[in-house]
């Protein structure tokens, strides 16, 4: 995870990796062999209502509670013996916003060159949603106006540009983004966009970003602001 090699050639590749990492809607963290977070993407940080940089330096075992110590021991043995495979760990954690208990599977994958010892760890989180379907749908839904704002935000449009295209004031755009951030329990526009892809509000694999099929059925909503 160095910024560059001695001749600086690794710099561009690191930038490409970071761009890709930040666009992936799956919660991901890259850690040291001892579980210390080196970098986390917005989808991972969103689980604690945090910005990605706020997880740097935290330990995975401080963030997650494993169901079984045996699963952790398998990862420790893999790191010690230089094995390269994927190791699932069932985990629980409390969100950083309302303290709600969540469950999921953390897949830990030792990565790096075979000669690199100890290796870095790539951790991917799969969240188990135990919320009743009706409550989850209401919480995760985005209105047509919010969905259009998210699509434009994902394309890199400024707040003023979003307002101009949708007939909203800057304050109106910020109102919708703030309301949505509170409902989804995330902070920042980057985390909002990541959450929108995770929830299927925005279409995966589409560029320019666009709403997912069926998310703009309520055409009668009037913009606020």
Coordinates of C-alpha atoms in Angstrom, one line a residue:
X1 CA 0.0 0.0 0.0
X2 CA 2.9 2.4 -0.5
X3 CA 2.1 5.5 -2.5
X4 CA 4.7 4.7 -5.0
X5 CA 7.8 2.6 -5.8
X6 CA 11.2 4.0 -5.8
X7 CA 10.7 5.3 -9.4
X8 CA 7.2 6.5 -8.8
X9 CA 5.6 4.0 -11.2
X10 CA 3.1 2.6 -8.7
X11 CA 1.4 6.0 -8.2
X12 CA -1.1 5.8 -11.1
X13 CA -2.0 2.2 -10.3
X14 CA -2.7 3.1 -6.7
X15 CA -5.0 6.0 -7.9
X16 CA -6.8 3.6 -10.2
X17 CA -7.3 1.2 -7.3
X18 CA -8.7 3.9 -5.1
X19 CA -11.1 5.1 -7.7
X20 CA -12.4 1.6 -8.3
X21 CA -12.6 0.9 -4.5
X22 CA -14.6 4.0 -3.9
X23 CA -17.1 3.2 -6.7
X24 CA -17.8 -0.4 -5.6
X25 CA -21.0 -0.6 -3.6
X26 CA -19.9 -3.6 -1.6
X27 CA -18.5 -2.7 1.9
X28 CA -14.7 -3.3 1.6
X29 CA -11.7 -2.6 3.8
X30 CA -8.0 -3.3 3.2
X31 CA -6.1 -4.1 6.5
X32 CA -2.8 -5.1 7.8
X33 CA -2.2 -8.7 8.7
X34 CA -3.1 -7.8 12.3
X35 CA -6.5 -6.4 11.2
X36 CA -5.7 -2.7 11.4
X37 CA -7.7 -0.8 8.7
X38 CA -5.5 0.9 6.1
X39 CA -8.4 2.1 3.9
X40 CA -12.1 1.6 3.8
X41 CA -14.6 2.5 1.0
X42 CA -17.7 4.6 1.6
X43 CA -20.0 1.5 1.6
X44 CA -18.0 0.1 4.6
X45 CA -17.9 3.4 6.4
X46 CA -21.6 3.8 5.9
X47 CA -22.3 0.9 8.3
X48 CA -21.0 3.2 11.1
X49 CA -22.5 6.4 9.7
X50 CA -18.9 7.6 9.2
X51 CA -16.6 8.9 6.5
X52 CA -14.0 6.4 5.1
X53 CA -11.1 8.1 6.8
X54 CA -12.6 7.7 10.2
X55 CA -12.1 4.0 10.1
X56 CA -8.4 4.2 9.3
X57 CA -6.4 2.8 12.2
X58 CA -9.3 0.9 13.7
X59 CA -9.0 -2.8 14.1
X60 CA -11.6 -5.2 12.5
X61 CA -12.0 -6.9 15.9
X62 CA -13.0 -3.6 17.4
X63 CA -15.5 -3.0 14.7
X64 CA -17.0 -6.5 14.5
X65 CA -17.8 -9.2 17.0
X66 CA -17.1 -12.7 15.5
X67 CA -19.6 -15.5 16.3
X68 CA -16.8 -18.1 16.5
X69 CA -13.3 -17.7 17.7
X70 CA -12.4 -20.8 15.6
X71 CA -13.1 -18.8 12.4
X72 CA -10.7 -16.1 13.6
X73 CA -8.1 -18.7 14.4
X74 CA -8.3 -20.0 10.8
X75 CA -7.5 -16.6 9.5
X76 CA -4.6 -16.2 12.0
X77 CA -3.2 -19.6 10.9
X78 CA -3.5 -18.7 7.2
X79 CA -1.6 -15.4 7.7
X80 CA 1.1 -17.3 9.7
X81 CA 1.5 -20.0 7.2
X82 CA 1.3 -17.8 4.1
X83 CA -1.9 -19.4 2.7
X84 CA -3.9 -17.5 0.1
X85 CA -7.6 -18.4 0.3
X86 CA -10.9 -16.8 1.4
X87 CA -12.0 -17.2 5.0
X88 CA -15.6 -16.4 6.0
X89 CA -16.3 -15.1 9.4
X90 CA -19.8 -14.6 10.8
X91 CA -19.9 -11.3 12.6
X92 CA -22.2 -8.9 14.5
X93 CA -21.8 -5.2 15.0
X94 CA -23.7 -2.1 16.1
X95 CA -24.2 0.8 13.7
X96 CA -22.6 4.0 14.7
X97 CA -25.8 6.1 14.3
X98 CA -28.7 4.5 16.2
X99 CA -26.8 1.5 17.8
X100 CA -28.9 -1.1 15.9
X101 CA -27.6 -4.6 16.0
X102 CA -26.6 -6.0 12.6
X103 CA -25.3 -9.4 11.4
X104 CA -23.4 -10.5 8.3
X105 CA -20.5 -12.4 6.9
X106 CA -17.0 -10.9 6.7
X107 CA -14.9 -12.6 4.0
X108 CA -11.2 -12.2 4.8
X109 CA -8.8 -12.8 1.9
X110 CA -5.0 -12.6 2.5
X111 CA -3.6 -10.8 -0.6
X112 CA -0.2 -9.6 -2.0
X113 CA 2.8 -11.2 -3.6
X114 CA 3.6 -14.8 -2.5
X115 CA 6.9 -13.6 -1.0
X116 CA 5.2 -10.8 0.9
X117 CA 5.0 -11.7 4.6
X118 CA 2.9 -10.9 6.4
X119 CA 0.2 -10.3 3.7
X120 CA -2.4 -7.6 3.7
X121 CA -6.0 -8.6 4.3
X122 CA -8.9 -7.8 2.0
X123 CA -12.2 -7.8 3.9
X124 CA -15.6 -7.8 2.2
X125 CA -18.8 -7.5 4.2
X126 CA -22.1 -9.1 3.3
X127 CA -24.9 -7.7 5.4
X128 CA -27.8 -9.9 6.6
X129 CA -30.9 -7.7 6.7
X130 CA -33.2 -8.9 9.4
X131 CA -35.5 -5.9 9.2
X132 CA -39.2 -6.8 8.6
X133 CA -39.8 -6.4 4.8
X134 CA -42.4 -3.6 5.1
X135 CA -40.2 -1.6 7.5
X136 CA -37.1 -2.2 5.4
X137 CA -38.8 -1.1 2.2
X138 CA -40.0 2.1 3.7
X139 CA -36.6 3.0 5.2
X140 CA -34.6 2.1 2.0
X141 CA -36.9 3.7 -0.5
X142 CA -36.0 6.9 -2.3
X143 CA -38.6 9.3 -3.7
X144 CA -38.4 10.1 -7.5
X145 CA -36.9 13.5 -6.7
X146 CA -34.3 11.9 -4.4
X147 CA -33.5 9.3 -7.0
X148 CA -32.9 11.9 -9.7
X149 CA -30.7 13.9 -7.3
X150 CA -28.7 10.8 -6.5
X151 CA -28.2 9.9 -10.2
X152 CA -26.8 13.4 -10.9
X153 CA -24.7 13.4 -7.8
X154 CA -23.2 10.0 -8.8
X155 CA -22.2 11.6 -12.1
X156 CA -20.2 14.3 -10.3
X157 CA -22.7 17.2 -10.8
X158 CA -22.4 20.0 -8.4
X159 CA -25.3 21.0 -6.1
X160 CA -26.0 24.0 -8.3
X161 CA -26.0 21.9 -11.4
X162 CA -28.4 19.4 -9.9
X163 CA -30.7 22.2 -8.9
X164 CA -30.6 23.8 -12.3
X165 CA -31.5 20.5 -14.0
X166 CA -34.3 19.6 -11.6
X167 CA -35.8 23.1 -11.0
X168 CA -34.6 23.2 -7.4
X169 CA -32.7 25.8 -5.4
X170 CA -29.4 24.9 -3.9
X171 CA -31.1 24.8 -0.5
X172 CA -33.8 22.5 -1.9
X173 CA -31.1 20.0 -3.2
X174 CA -29.4 20.1 0.2
X175 CA -32.7 19.5 2.0
X176 CA -33.4 16.3 0.0
X177 CA -29.9 15.1 0.5
X178 CA -29.9 15.8 4.2
X179 CA -33.3 14.1 4.7
X180 CA -32.1 11.0 2.8
X181 CA -28.8 10.9 4.7
X182 CA -30.8 10.8 8.0
X183 CA -33.1 8.1 6.8
X184 CA -30.3 5.9 5.5
X185 CA -28.0 6.7 8.4
X186 CA -25.0 7.8 6.4
X187 CA -22.8 10.9 6.2
X188 CA -21.7 12.7 3.1
X189 CA -22.6 12.6 -0.6
X190 CA -20.1 9.8 -1.4
X191 CA -21.6 7.5 1.2
X192 CA -25.1 8.4 0.0
X193 CA -24.3 7.4 -3.6
X194 CA -22.7 4.2 -2.4
X195 CA -25.7 3.3 -0.4
X196 CA -28.0 4.0 -3.4
X197 CA -26.1 1.4 -5.4
X198 CA -26.2 -1.1 -2.5
X199 CA -30.0 -0.6 -2.1
X200 CA -30.6 -0.9 -5.9
X201 CA -31.9 2.7 -6.2
X202 CA -29.3 3.4 -8.9
X203 CA -28.8 1.0 -11.8
X204 CA -25.6 -1.0 -11.4
X205 CA -23.2 -0.9 -14.4
X206 CA -24.9 2.1 -16.1
X207 CA -23.0 5.2 -17.1
X208 CA -24.0 8.0 -16.9
X209 CA -25.6 6.9 -13.6
X210 CA -29.4 6.4 -13.9
X211 CA -32.2 5.3 -11.6
X212 CA -32.8 1.5 -11.5
X213 CA -35.9 0.2 -13.3
X214 CA -39.1 0.8 -11.4
X215 CA -37.8 3.5 -9.1
X216 CA -39.5 6.4 -10.7
X217 CA -43.1 5.2 -10.7
X218 CA -44.4 8.0 -8.6
X219 CA -44.4 10.7 -11.2
X220 CA -46.7 13.0 -9.2
X221 CA -44.3 14.1 -6.5
X222 CA -43.4 17.8 -6.6
X223 CA -39.9 18.9 -5.9
X224 CA -39.3 20.8 -2.6
X225 CA -37.2 23.9 -2.8

